[in-house]
Every structure is written in C-alpha cells, then in structure tokens.
Amino acid sequence: MKRVYAKEELCLNCRLCEVYCKTAHSHSKDIVTAYKKEEPAPSARLRVSGDNHLSVAINCRHCENPKCVEACITGAMTKDKATGIVYVNESKCIGCMSCLAVCPFGCIQTGSFAVKCDLCRETGEPACVKNCPNRALVYTALGGEQE
Amino acid sequence: MKYCIIGASAAGLACAESIRQADKSGEITVFTKESSLPYSRPSISYYLKGAVGSTEMLLHPAAYYRAKGITILTDTAVTAIDREHKVLRAGRKSYPYDKLCLCTGSKPFVPPVKNAAGKANALTFLEIATVKKIKAKAGKNTRAVVIGAGLIGMKAAEGLSKICKSVDVVELAEFILPSILDKSAAKLVKAHVEASSNIRFHLGNTVAEAKSKGTHITGVRLGSGEELPCDLLVLAVGVRPETSLAEAAGLAVERGIVTDAATMQTDDSDIYAAGDCALSLDMLDSQKKIIALWGNAVKQGKTAGFHMAGAPQQAGGAYAVNAIDFFGCRICTCGLIHADAAPYTSKVQQAGGSYKKLVFCGEHLVGFVLVGASDNAGIYTSLIENQVDITTLQGDLMDTPHIFLFEKAVRQQRLKGEESA
Ligand SMILES: Cc1cc2nc3c(=O)[nH]c(=O)nc-3n(C[C@H](O)[C@H](O)[C@H](O)COP(=O)(O)OP(=O)(O)OC[C@H]3O[C@@H](n4cnc5c(N)ncnc54)[C@H](O)[C@@H]3O)c2cc1C
Ligand code: SF4
Ligand code: SF4
C-alpha cells in the first residue's frame, strides 16, 4: 500500500505539515477558523519530532499487523481490508489510549478519542505531503526508497 | 473440520477470526451464555455513564458474522465437555468438535459480605446484562457503595459517579489500583479522583455487613465500624479465571488453564485455551500468571486459532500493558511495576500532577508507570517488548520518548515501520 515516508535530511522543522493536517481534519477546512475558532479544536494527526538541528515528521505506518488494532478494547481501531488504512471509528472510541500504549512508533496522540493519521482517506491525498515545502514527505508504495 | 469455541469475547472472537483467515471452509461455532453478540466488556462503565450506547459497544454487527461464516450461539451455556467422544453438551443438545478452544474468561470474585448475597441491589460488574440493571437502579439520589478499588471497581465507581449522588469505594489494600500502580502514583490518582468527583475512598477497610429491608440493602457497616447509607452495592473486588468446565473435563488447571505458550494447546492436543481463563507466561520475569487484559486475550486467541487451523504463527511474548483515564487523569502502565528490589532498579520523576517511573533490569527496560505523562508511551513498550539494550540509546530516557533516542540506522528503519530488535 502507499504510505507517507519522512526524510529527516530534508525536514526543515517548519511544521507546515502539522498546520495542513490540522486544517484537513477540521470541520471548516479553513486554517484560521481551524486554529482560532473551532470547538472542539481539531488536532494534527502527525507530529514533527526534534528541533531545528534535526527533525522529522512522525505519522502512522499503517502497519501490516497493527498493534494498536490488536490492543483496542472496543473495536474502534480497525485496518480497512481494501485500502490498508488504519483508522479510528470515533463513535466507538472511548479514549482509553490502550492503542497509544502499544504503538511502537509514537503515532497516536491523546484526545477525547485516539488521534492518528487516516491518510486523508476522505480526499485520498495526504495534506501533509501536498504541503511540505521541501519534499521531506513522500507518498509512495515503494517503502520510501524513492522520491 | 468442526471448530468449537466456548466464550464469545476478546479471546473467542480473535480465535474464530484467525481460524477463518486460515481455513475458509471449516465450520466455526462460538458459544456464549450471554444474550449479546460479542461486545466490548471494558466499555460497560462507559455505557453506564452514557458515553457509549449498546450498539456502539458491539464489536461487530450481526451481518459481519454471517459474511465470515461464524455462528455465534447466544444464551447457550456449555455444560460439559465429553473428551472421549469429542462432543460439547449444552443442556440437552450436543455439538461435536474436532478442535475446541476454551475462552471462558473471568468470573467475578464475590467477597463474603454478611447479609448481601441474593439481595436485589447487590450486583457484580462484569456483564452488560448486570450493568443494565445497575443503570436502571441508579439515579441522582442514589448513594452507591463499591467494594474494590482495582481496575474494575474504579471503573464502576467512575461510571456511577456521573449518575449517582455519591459513591463510596471500600478497599482492603492501603492504596487504590494496586495491580497497576505503585503507592506514590496511586496517591496522586486518588487525590485527583477525589478532587474531581463525588467519589470517596475508605482504604484499608472492608464491608463487614449489609443492612437490609426485605430484599433491599439500605446500608453497610464497614470493618472500621463506620456505617454508610447504601441504595446500590457493587461487588467489584476482582475476578478469577473461569475454569470449571476445564476442571470437570480433567484438563490441567492451576490458577488458570495450563497451556503451551507457543500454541495455547492444553494437555489435550485437540483442546486449546486462551484469554483470562488461561495461564500466561510473562516474558519479563518468566512467571506463570493470569494477565486478565483485553489485548492479551486477543493475542492468545489469535495464537490458538491459527494453530487450530493448522497455520501456526510465531506467538509474541506475553506481558501486561494497560491504559485508562479517570476524570482526565491519564494512566498508562506496562510490565513489571512492583519490581523494587534487586536485580531491578528504578527511576522516578514527579512534577505537579504527573508521575513517571521506569523500572530496569540491568540494561533493559522492564516496566513503567506513567500518570499524566503518557505521550508516546508505546515507544517505551516497544523497548520493553524487544528487550532493547538501553545503553545503545541517545538522550535522556526519562524525557518523553521520541525517535531521536535511536541512532540513525535504527531511525531509518523505524521511519519505514520496522521495529528494531
Ligand atoms: C469493567 C471492566 C473493565 C475492564 N477494563 C479493561 C481495560 O481497560 N483494559 C483491558 O485490557 N482490560 C480490561 N478489562 C478486562 C477485559 O475485559 C478482559 O481481560 C477480557 O474481556 C478477557 O477476554 P476473554 O475473552 O478472555 O474473556 P471474557 O471477556 O471474560 O469472556 C468470557 C465469555 O465466556 C462466557 N462463558 C464462560 N463460560 C461459559 C460456558 N460454559 N458456556 C458459554 N459461555 C461461557 C462468558 O459468559 C463470557 O461471555 C476490563 C474488565 C471489566 C469487567
Ligand atoms: S498507529 Fe502505530 S501501531 Fe497502529 S498502525 Fe499506525 S504505526 Fe502501526
Ligand atoms: S483510545 Fe479508542 S481506538 Fe484507542 S484503544 Fe481505546 S477505544 Fe480503541
């Protein structure tokens, strides 16, 4: 399946991926409204780790055998058979964060439900990749080896 | 091939799904004495407080099982296993099996409380059917008493707190959540719960006797002599493995059903056991114990299912990992947390409302307790599960764990989605 691969050599720590991710997962889809007005406040599904010296964007690997799905105590976290996308059914999720406790890569964030990357499954085009100014994020099926 | 599974919860369902993945045509029958299709047992307290409805609690809709060819027989208690003829009895009905898995889970451990047995408002906290009764009895004038401040008691108290006037929790131990917290963390969580709710604790105490009027409990007397009014008594001291069928059938049973950890096979090669009813082998201290947690039940159910269908997969090691939230106080724990004496060492960091304890055995992380500090906790879990030599890591492990703990080659692998060993 196609995944988002991050390259630390190219990451500028500008965090634009976070900004566009948060906007893409907002109600309004408008940057200013998403950041200043929306209730409940939307959150970015990926996070840049590190500092100006060395940084990289961390987002879900949509694992083949996802530990988060195995650990989910409600059936809210599932891997879509057809697309391979691992995502949360927000109406089932109780926000216990059992999934966060086992994701080996630190890809889940706390909230009233588990907050994680869904590969922008509604639009089919990850907003982080589209808006990274330095191509530090690529969306490919090739394991990130190739641009 | 006829597969039978007793118990349709975490382990039973994972077992059925794994069998179906490996064997497209075998007949799969799952028995449950409950009336509901498989549901999220840990969600019953969320149902009680109204955070989820009974439909959302179902793990799958009925159509899912039809599509998978998995038959779930609800309201069907298996009463005996006839190993000689390889047949299950459920009342007067018989069901032949080729491969059988026992996923009978836990039963409530009911503490002896004088005058409480059989009373209409004394209930356990394990099944959705009982929780529906609790929900029907609880209201804004209800004064509830919960016996037990373990995981289940605390969840019951939290669920009740939202809908009752008061909740008194009585616990024999000196601190709350003794199986997942150490003393300092427990103190912190207790203070938070008391400050954020109508829950009051009576620690180092017991309920000695219930006062009643007819079939109704009206109050309780504690071991300390104190008396509390009580309109609803929830018995949540703990659970024990449900092993009665296995024992009656002559299978090896210690604290739980004895299995081979790599296959979940019992001492009868056609019978397997998985989940809360089975003994686990903790990979961190090599002790056989009951790890009564959802994720562990799922893992064991999968291991059993694939093996039953003749498509064995490598089983990962067992260990405890748990996450919960009480009134905004997030708790996340894993592995060995009470390991305070040699060969174990620990590091503690406490600041404001947060607490972090990491437990080490030599160069390996073997456990953690995180209160209000769960960010990226899964990275710690991964260090524990893969027994990573922590001297190969860069930076301070007490900080929020992140990818730059790892050297470049490992980072590159992790960015691709490969955990390093
Ligand atoms: C209130 C509560 C909160 C919890 N919270 C958490 C949590 O946050 N995280 C976590 O990891 N775990 C939690 N747990 C524990 C978790 O629910 C269990 O570990 C898990 O359900 C075990 O699954 P299982 O399949 O082994 O057995 P169970 O879920 O116990 O299911 C066993 C099933 O078998 C049926 N059965 C037994 N005998 C027979 C028979 N003879 N015939 C037919 N059917 C039979 C039972 O009726 C039951 O339906 C919680 C438990 C409770 C009660
Ligand atoms: S959240 Fe973590 S465990 Fe789950 S699929 Fe993504 S990377 Fe894998
Ligand atoms: S937080 Fe939600 S998705 Fe994660 S384990 Fe709990 S119920 Fe499942």
XYZ file of C-alpha atoms and ligand atoms in Angstrom:
637
model
C 0.000 0.000 0.000
C 1.003 3.633 -0.371
C 2.312 5.212 2.798
C 3.793 8.557 3.790
C 7.548 8.345 4.264
C 9.507 11.073 6.029
C 13.096 12.104 5.360
C 14.981 13.696 8.208
C 17.686 15.031 5.826
C 15.083 17.231 4.170
C 12.881 18.209 7.130
C 13.092 21.927 7.966
C 11.136 21.729 11.241
C 8.707 24.283 9.762
C 5.742 22.183 10.906
C 3.624 23.162 7.917
C 2.584 19.500 7.695
C 1.018 19.832 11.130
C -0.768 23.029 10.118
C -2.248 21.497 6.973
C -3.068 18.217 8.674
C -4.964 20.007 11.387
C -6.831 22.056 8.798
C -7.653 18.989 6.717
C -9.096 17.348 9.829
C -11.091 20.388 10.883
C -14.749 20.978 10.334
C -14.322 24.195 8.381
C -11.225 23.202 6.343
C -10.086 26.788 6.814
C -6.714 27.443 8.500
C -7.724 30.488 10.511
C -11.061 29.077 11.638
C -9.449 25.729 12.472
C -6.795 27.349 14.632
C -8.761 30.162 16.238
C -12.431 29.320 16.432
C -13.405 25.700 16.129
C -14.894 23.873 19.093
C -13.853 21.164 19.713
C -10.452 22.227 18.435
C -9.196 19.953 15.661
C -5.756 18.393 16.056
C -2.948 17.462 13.726
C -2.653 13.737 13.172
C 1.102 13.762 12.741
C 3.784 15.425 14.783
C 7.215 16.759 13.987
C 9.768 15.375 16.394
C 13.146 17.006 17.107
C 14.455 20.570 16.853
C 15.911 22.988 14.296
C 19.082 20.952 14.208
C 17.418 17.626 13.371
C 13.746 16.894 12.929
C 11.354 14.553 11.215
C 7.588 14.178 10.900
C 6.211 11.090 12.611
C 2.995 9.587 11.322
C 1.258 6.262 11.318
C 2.910 3.390 9.429
C -0.447 1.696 8.777
C 1.279 -1.491 9.910
C 0.695 -4.869 8.307
C -0.142 -6.335 11.734
C -1.128 -3.240 13.654
C -0.545 -3.496 17.395
C -2.978 -0.654 18.002
C -5.803 -2.691 16.444
C -4.889 -5.765 18.468
C -4.864 -3.717 21.691
C -8.020 -1.703 21.057
C -10.537 -2.662 23.721
C -13.649 -1.520 21.845
C -13.162 -2.436 18.199
C -12.921 1.276 17.339
C -9.488 0.906 15.759
C -9.563 -1.123 12.570
C -7.491 -1.735 9.470
C -9.508 -1.306 6.309
C -9.196 -4.537 4.324
C -9.383 -2.840 0.939
C -7.130 0.201 1.473
C -4.920 -0.934 4.369
C -5.636 2.309 6.194
C -5.701 2.011 9.988
C -8.255 4.420 11.402
C -10.479 5.149 14.394
C -14.257 4.940 14.489
C -14.813 7.987 16.679
C -18.285 6.981 17.853
C -16.970 3.681 19.272
C -13.720 5.002 20.730
C -13.757 5.676 24.486
C -10.398 7.455 24.520
C -8.715 4.894 26.791
C -5.441 5.129 24.833
C -4.673 1.423 25.010
C -3.672 1.860 21.381
C -1.226 4.643 22.230
C 0.308 2.406 24.903
C 1.443 -0.099 22.274
C 2.133 1.881 19.094
C 5.884 1.279 18.775
C 6.415 4.441 16.768
C 4.570 7.014 18.865
C 1.970 7.771 16.195
C -1.100 8.209 18.361
C -1.956 11.297 20.355
C -4.357 11.750 23.223
C -7.734 13.400 22.900
C -11.350 12.564 23.598
C -10.695 9.871 21.010
C -7.426 8.408 19.700
C -5.939 10.975 17.344
C -3.986 9.489 14.455
C -3.276 9.690 10.737
C -6.010 8.339 8.451
C -4.042 9.080 5.266
C -6.738 11.682 4.487
C -8.897 8.780 3.391
C -11.767 11.095 2.531
C -9.808 13.016 -0.111
C -7.302 10.294 -0.960
C -4.419 12.759 -0.912
C -2.491 13.303 2.327
C -2.478 17.045 3.113
C 0.936 16.844 4.805
C 2.654 15.540 1.691
C 0.935 18.016 -0.583
C 2.017 20.962 1.542
C 5.542 20.040 2.586
C 7.688 22.785 1.009
C 10.857 20.693 0.877
C 9.538 17.288 -0.177
C 10.561 15.795 3.157
C 7.367 13.751 2.955
C 6.623 11.403 0.080
C 3.551 9.316 -0.580
C 4.591 6.096 -2.227
C 4.226 2.339 -2.223
C 7.970 1.937 -2.619
C 8.976 1.847 1.032
C 10.348 5.369 0.930
C 13.413 4.369 -1.094
C 12.431 6.531 -3.990
C 11.283 10.111 -4.443
C -13.391 -29.573 10.116
C -15.593 -28.572 13.061
C -14.250 -25.869 15.342
C -15.987 -25.006 18.602
C -15.140 -22.064 20.824
C -16.614 -21.557 24.281
C -16.867 -17.854 25.126
C -17.554 -15.086 22.607
C -15.465 -12.228 23.887
C -11.934 -10.934 23.232
C -10.216 -14.317 23.043
C -13.077 -16.303 21.497
C -13.675 -13.836 18.718
C -9.973 -13.411 17.895
C -9.730 -17.203 17.787
C -12.716 -17.532 15.417
C -11.428 -14.796 13.105
C -7.971 -16.326 12.921
C -9.377 -19.758 12.139
C -11.431 -18.239 9.343
C -8.386 -16.427 7.970
C -6.512 -19.721 7.693
C -9.389 -22.094 6.909
C -12.022 -20.795 4.517
C -14.397 -23.732 4.761
C -14.328 -25.178 8.305
C -17.429 -24.894 10.459
C -16.954 -22.391 13.288
C -19.375 -22.277 16.222
C -18.910 -19.896 19.145
C -20.934 -20.395 22.331
C -21.783 -17.691 24.812
C -24.076 -17.845 27.780
C -24.621 -14.104 27.494
C -27.517 -12.773 25.412
C -25.487 -10.237 23.495
C -23.329 -10.633 20.418
C -19.649 -10.049 21.264
C -19.234 -6.623 22.861
C -16.514 -4.565 24.440
C -16.509 -5.664 28.073
C -14.238 -2.781 29.133
C -16.856 -0.363 27.755
C -19.550 -1.341 30.265
C -18.615 1.530 32.585
C -18.812 3.933 29.646
C -22.232 2.543 28.847
C -23.235 3.097 32.469
C -22.316 6.763 32.376
C -23.891 7.190 28.940
C -20.714 7.751 26.902
C -21.486 4.891 24.504
C -24.724 3.174 23.517
C -25.229 -0.586 23.496
C -24.966 -0.696 19.684
C -21.582 1.049 19.633
C -20.353 -1.458 22.206
C -20.861 -4.371 19.842
C -17.554 -5.382 18.323
C -19.304 -6.122 15.007
C -22.845 -6.045 13.644
C -24.623 -9.390 13.089
C -24.013 -9.212 9.327
C -20.265 -9.423 9.900
C -20.539 -12.926 11.366
C -22.818 -14.098 8.585
C -20.350 -12.840 5.996
C -17.472 -14.634 7.764
C -19.447 -17.830 8.273
C -19.016 -17.673 12.042
C -22.013 -18.943 14.014
C -22.487 -17.265 17.383
C -24.865 -19.127 19.682
C -26.037 -16.643 22.308
C -27.830 -17.683 25.515
C -26.107 -21.043 25.200
C -24.121 -22.214 28.202
C -21.881 -25.189 27.556
C -22.436 -27.551 30.452
C -19.850 -30.266 29.808
C -17.017 -31.354 27.550
C -17.055 -35.028 26.620
C -13.439 -35.510 25.574
C -13.827 -39.167 24.785
C -16.491 -38.577 22.116
C -15.299 -35.056 21.299
C -18.696 -33.569 21.944
C -19.872 -30.489 23.836
C -23.070 -30.606 25.840
C -25.271 -27.575 26.247
C -28.224 -28.721 28.297
C -29.776 -31.499 26.239
C -28.074 -30.523 22.995
C -24.779 -31.941 21.766
C -22.235 -30.351 19.486
C -19.378 -32.444 18.048
C -15.961 -30.797 17.652
C -12.656 -31.623 16.006
C -10.827 -28.717 17.628
C -12.042 -26.868 20.692
C -10.905 -23.640 22.320
C -11.856 -22.621 25.851
C -12.241 -18.848 26.037
C -14.389 -18.813 29.151
C -12.738 -15.721 30.594
C -13.246 -14.489 34.107
C -15.921 -14.852 36.711
C -16.442 -12.311 39.466
C -14.826 -12.985 42.802
C -17.555 -12.138 45.299
C -16.298 -11.166 48.734
C -18.143 -12.609 51.705
C -20.351 -9.801 52.960
C -22.807 -10.774 55.663
C -26.407 -10.414 54.515
C -25.569 -9.262 50.943
C -25.986 -12.482 48.985
C -29.046 -12.562 46.766
C -30.153 -9.006 47.506
C -31.758 -7.238 44.541
C -29.475 -4.202 44.730
C -26.166 -6.046 45.247
C -24.631 -6.593 41.822
C -21.332 -7.518 40.208
C -19.690 -5.532 37.420
C -18.672 -7.826 34.612
C -21.510 -8.281 32.150
C -23.611 -5.887 30.141
C -26.808 -7.534 31.396
C -25.969 -6.727 35.038
C -24.807 -3.240 34.148
C -28.174 -2.595 32.507
C -29.758 -3.496 35.840
C -27.375 -1.172 37.665
C -28.200 1.602 35.230
C -31.917 1.083 35.804
C -31.463 1.323 39.579
C -29.070 4.291 39.658
C -30.357 7.850 39.769
C -29.483 11.271 41.072
C -30.466 10.371 44.630
C -28.646 7.039 44.657
C -25.928 6.529 47.237
C -23.722 3.816 45.787
C -21.103 1.728 47.540
C -18.450 -0.073 45.524
C -16.343 -2.810 47.073
C -12.923 -2.916 45.454
C -10.620 -0.195 44.103
C -8.936 -2.304 41.462
C -9.395 -1.689 37.761
C -12.983 -2.928 37.685
C -14.068 -1.270 40.943
C -12.559 2.040 39.904
C -14.234 1.873 36.510
C -17.548 1.040 38.159
C -17.098 3.976 40.538
C -16.295 6.321 37.672
C -19.333 5.207 35.710
C -21.592 5.564 38.762
C -20.144 8.898 39.787
C -21.713 10.627 36.800
C -25.209 9.355 37.533
C -25.362 8.910 41.314
C -25.473 11.262 44.264
C -22.455 9.743 45.980
C -20.053 6.863 45.501
C -18.146 5.320 48.402
C -15.353 2.942 47.455
C -14.200 0.447 50.070
C -10.857 -1.273 49.514
C -8.886 -3.680 51.647
C -5.488 -2.519 50.357
C -3.893 0.686 51.596
C -3.910 2.223 48.131
C -6.049 2.193 45.000
C -5.357 0.256 41.778
C -2.730 -1.912 43.480
C -2.199 -4.121 40.435
C -1.316 -1.322 38.048
C 0.058 1.482 40.228
C 2.740 1.848 42.848
C 1.974 3.675 46.091
C 3.104 7.158 45.028
C 1.237 7.052 41.736
C -1.846 5.706 43.497
C -1.809 8.638 45.937
C -1.701 11.078 43.059
C -4.573 9.423 41.214
C -6.653 9.164 44.382
C -6.235 12.881 45.096
C -7.224 13.694 41.530
C -10.318 11.486 41.637
C -11.449 12.938 44.975
C -10.934 16.492 43.740
C -12.853 15.871 40.506
C -15.792 13.775 41.631
C -18.221 12.659 44.303
C -16.166 9.502 44.911
C -14.859 8.947 48.458
C -12.423 6.236 49.465
C -12.309 4.000 52.531
C -8.926 2.316 52.221
C -7.592 -0.442 54.428
C -11.212 -1.219 55.138
C -13.869 -3.810 54.321
C -17.628 -4.062 54.154
C -18.459 -6.296 57.077
C -22.200 -6.407 56.870
C -25.143 -5.158 54.863
C -28.284 -3.752 56.475
C -31.424 -4.576 54.621
C -35.145 -4.145 54.409
C -36.676 -7.171 52.739
C -34.657 -7.950 49.621
C -33.127 -4.485 49.559
C -29.870 -3.337 51.066
C -30.252 0.022 52.780
C -26.833 0.490 54.315
C -23.475 -1.095 55.056
C -21.284 -1.367 58.120
C -17.559 -1.206 57.463
C -14.869 -3.197 59.212
C -13.866 0.029 60.949
C -17.357 0.262 62.429
C -18.422 3.217 60.301
C -21.893 2.946 58.734
C -22.815 4.230 55.291
C -26.241 4.553 53.707
C -26.401 2.400 50.561
C -29.001 2.189 47.796
C -26.785 0.193 45.438
C -23.927 -2.164 46.294
C -21.472 -3.026 43.549
C -19.268 -6.033 44.233
C -16.089 -5.462 42.260
C -13.333 -6.962 44.344
C -11.816 -8.796 41.461
C -12.078 -11.690 39.071
C -10.955 -15.295 38.956
C -10.365 -17.441 35.879
C -13.500 -19.369 34.856
C -12.015 -22.864 34.716
C -14.891 -25.051 35.912
C -15.552 -26.752 32.544
C -11.859 -27.439 32.062
C -11.519 -28.889 35.568
C -14.593 -31.073 35.166
C -13.149 -32.376 31.891
C -9.916 -33.292 33.644
C -7.639 -30.808 31.892
C -4.577 -29.499 33.734
C -5.602 -26.429 35.704
C -3.505 -24.441 38.145
C -4.512 -20.837 38.836
C -5.744 -20.907 35.250
C -5.873 -23.467 32.474
C -2.374 -24.712 31.698
C -1.278 -24.304 28.077
C 1.841 -24.275 25.963
C 2.504 -20.550 25.484
C 3.672 -21.002 21.894
C 0.462 -22.706 20.750
C -2.116 -22.259 23.554
C -2.682 -26.008 23.416
C -3.773 -27.683 26.666
C -2.670 -31.175 27.705
C -5.352 -32.498 25.312
C -3.968 -31.825 21.828
C -7.422 -31.063 20.387
C -8.280 -28.563 23.097
C -6.861 -25.064 23.400
C -7.422 -22.271 25.910
C -6.956 -18.517 25.578
C -7.662 -15.274 27.409
C -8.450 -14.611 31.059
C -9.134 -18.301 31.782
C -5.627 -19.387 30.737
C -2.287 -19.010 32.476
C 0.138 -16.719 30.671
C 3.897 -16.904 30.714
C 5.114 -13.366 31.440
C 8.115 -12.845 29.147
C 9.573 -10.265 31.548
C 10.005 -12.417 34.647
C 9.235 -15.892 33.246
C 6.471 -16.325 35.835
C 3.238 -18.100 35.028
C 0.388 -15.749 35.873
C -3.064 -14.597 34.898
C -2.840 -11.487 32.742
C -6.511 -10.510 32.671
C -6.334 -7.879 29.959
C -8.153 -7.486 26.665
C -5.062 -7.236 24.439
C -3.514 -10.333 25.954
C -6.748 -12.265 25.377
C -6.785 -11.179 21.714
C -3.168 -12.245 21.199
C -3.739 -15.637 22.778
C -6.971 -16.155 20.851
C -5.099 -15.489 17.611
C -2.272 -17.850 18.505
C -4.777 -20.589 19.354
C -6.909 -20.003 16.255
C -4.059 -20.130 13.773
C -2.668 -23.237 15.410
C -6.069 -24.959 15.451
C -6.422 -24.302 11.728
C -3.007 -25.786 11.063
C -1.389 -22.474 10.128
C 0.724 -21.664 13.178
C 2.210 -18.205 13.547
C 5.011 -17.136 15.835
C 3.484 -16.036 19.150
C 4.846 -12.834 20.700
C 5.746 -12.874 24.394
C 3.061 -12.017 26.946
C 3.265 -9.015 29.256
C 0.775 -6.644 30.869
C 0.073 -3.244 29.325
C -2.816 -1.059 30.263
C -4.150 2.452 29.722
C -7.050 4.241 31.372
C -8.309 7.683 32.131
C -10.022 8.745 35.332
C -11.560 12.209 35.130
C -8.835 13.471 32.823
C -6.018 11.804 34.733
C -4.323 9.533 32.222
C -2.680 6.367 33.446
C -0.518 4.096 31.371
C 1.411 1.155 32.798
C 3.344 -1.754 31.410
C 5.385 -4.715 32.507
C 6.871 -5.166 35.943
C 5.929 -2.255 38.143
C 6.321 -3.604 41.654
C 9.865 -4.756 40.967
C 11.642 -2.664 43.582
C 14.347 -4.973 44.927
C 17.461 -6.351 43.198
C 18.008 -7.181 40.349
C 15.623 -4.385 39.472
C 16.336 -0.657 39.636
C 14.011 2.231 39.003
C 13.962 5.924 38.221
C 11.178 8.233 39.291
C 10.274 11.699 38.124
C 7.423 13.587 39.728
C 6.309 17.089 38.796
C 2.992 18.743 39.569
C 0.245 16.293 38.721
C 2.429 13.960 36.692
C 4.458 10.927 37.669
C 6.826 8.728 35.745
C 8.549 5.611 36.965
C 10.723 3.445 34.779
C 11.823 0.028 36.015
C 15.012 -1.552 34.700
C 16.659 -4.930 34.880
C 20.292 -4.384 34.004
C 20.437 -2.759 30.575
C 16.771 -3.414 29.818
C 13.605 -1.510 30.487
C 11.081 -3.920 32.018
C 8.241 -1.726 33.219
C 6.753 1.737 33.543
C 4.091 3.673 35.390
C 3.003 6.905 33.758
C 0.432 9.226 35.289
C -0.312 12.324 33.244
C 2.701 11.520 31.084
C 1.557 9.008 28.519
C 2.792 10.735 25.348
C 4.476 8.209 23.046
C 4.258 5.543 25.760
C 4.245 2.868 23.056
C 7.903 3.636 22.358
C 8.700 2.518 25.913
C 6.516 -0.548 25.393
C 8.473 -1.333 22.244
C 11.782 -1.051 24.165
C 10.375 -3.499 26.713
C 8.942 -5.969 24.224
C 12.066 -6.016 22.070
C 14.382 -6.057 25.100
C 16.413 -3.227 23.625
C 19.778 -2.542 25.269
C 19.163 0.961 26.593
C 22.867 1.832 26.557
C 22.502 1.999 22.748
C 20.012 4.859 23.103
C 20.822 8.561 22.914
C 19.455 11.244 25.247
C 17.502 11.002 28.487
C 15.054 8.135 28.675
C 13.100 9.999 31.348
C 12.068 12.640 28.785
C 9.061 11.956 26.568
C 10.356 9.131 24.374
C 10.873 10.018 20.715
C 12.552 8.808 17.569
C 15.864 10.558 18.234
C 16.539 8.151 21.090
C 17.639 5.804 18.338
C 20.780 6.035 16.240
C 20.420 6.896 12.583
C 20.278 3.402 11.099
C 17.578 2.345 13.559
C 15.709 5.618 12.966
C 15.634 4.969 9.239
C 14.192 1.530 9.866
C 11.593 2.854 12.273
C 10.547 5.570 9.842
C 9.785 2.771 7.412
C 7.724 0.970 10.010
C 10.172 -1.672 11.160
C 10.684 -2.081 14.861
C 14.263 -2.948 15.592
C 15.216 -5.804 17.819
C -15.361 -3.272 33.919
C -14.172 -3.852 33.233
C -13.217 -3.020 32.702
C -12.104 -3.534 32.069
N -11.201 -2.664 31.531
C -10.136 -3.139 30.855
C -9.210 -2.251 30.244
O -9.326 -1.032 30.323
N -8.167 -2.787 29.557
C -8.007 -4.127 29.440
O -7.057 -4.558 28.798
N -8.864 -4.996 30.017
C -9.922 -4.526 30.724
N -10.800 -5.415 31.309
C -10.505 -6.851 31.213
C -11.000 -7.431 29.906
O -12.355 -7.152 29.738
C -10.751 -8.938 29.901
O -9.386 -9.184 30.032
C -11.261 -9.581 28.622
O -12.621 -9.380 28.473
C -10.928 -11.075 28.605
O -11.496 -11.663 27.490
P -11.810 -13.206 27.414
O -12.246 -13.452 26.024
O -10.669 -13.983 27.947
O -12.991 -13.487 28.438
P -14.296 -12.732 28.902
O -14.366 -11.364 28.339
O -14.360 -12.874 30.367
O -15.465 -13.568 28.221
C -15.708 -14.895 28.511
C -17.063 -15.252 27.976
O -17.262 -16.657 28.079
C -18.571 -16.905 28.504
N -18.627 -18.229 29.118
C -17.958 -18.671 30.213
N -18.265 -19.955 30.459
C -19.151 -20.329 29.503
C -19.854 -21.542 29.223
N -19.701 -22.614 29.973
N -20.691 -21.575 28.161
C -20.870 -20.482 27.379
N -20.230 -19.312 27.593
C -19.381 -19.240 28.644
C -18.830 -15.787 29.492
O -20.199 -15.628 29.709
C -18.205 -14.615 28.747
O -19.111 -14.042 27.866
C -11.930 -4.928 31.961
C -12.882 -5.784 32.505
C -14.004 -5.265 33.129
C -15.026 -6.196 33.696
S -0.843 3.681 14.988
Fe 1.149 2.725 15.334
S 0.698 0.532 15.621
Fe -1.129 1.467 14.710
S -0.871 1.119 12.507
Fe -0.037 3.165 12.973
S 2.154 2.830 13.348
Fe 1.146 0.813 13.443
S -8.424 5.034 22.564
Fe -10.069 4.368 21.193
S -9.024 3.416 19.457
Fe -7.536 3.556 21.141
S -7.712 1.575 22.214
Fe -9.096 2.985 23.283
S -11.067 2.667 22.269
Fe -9.524 1.783 20.905
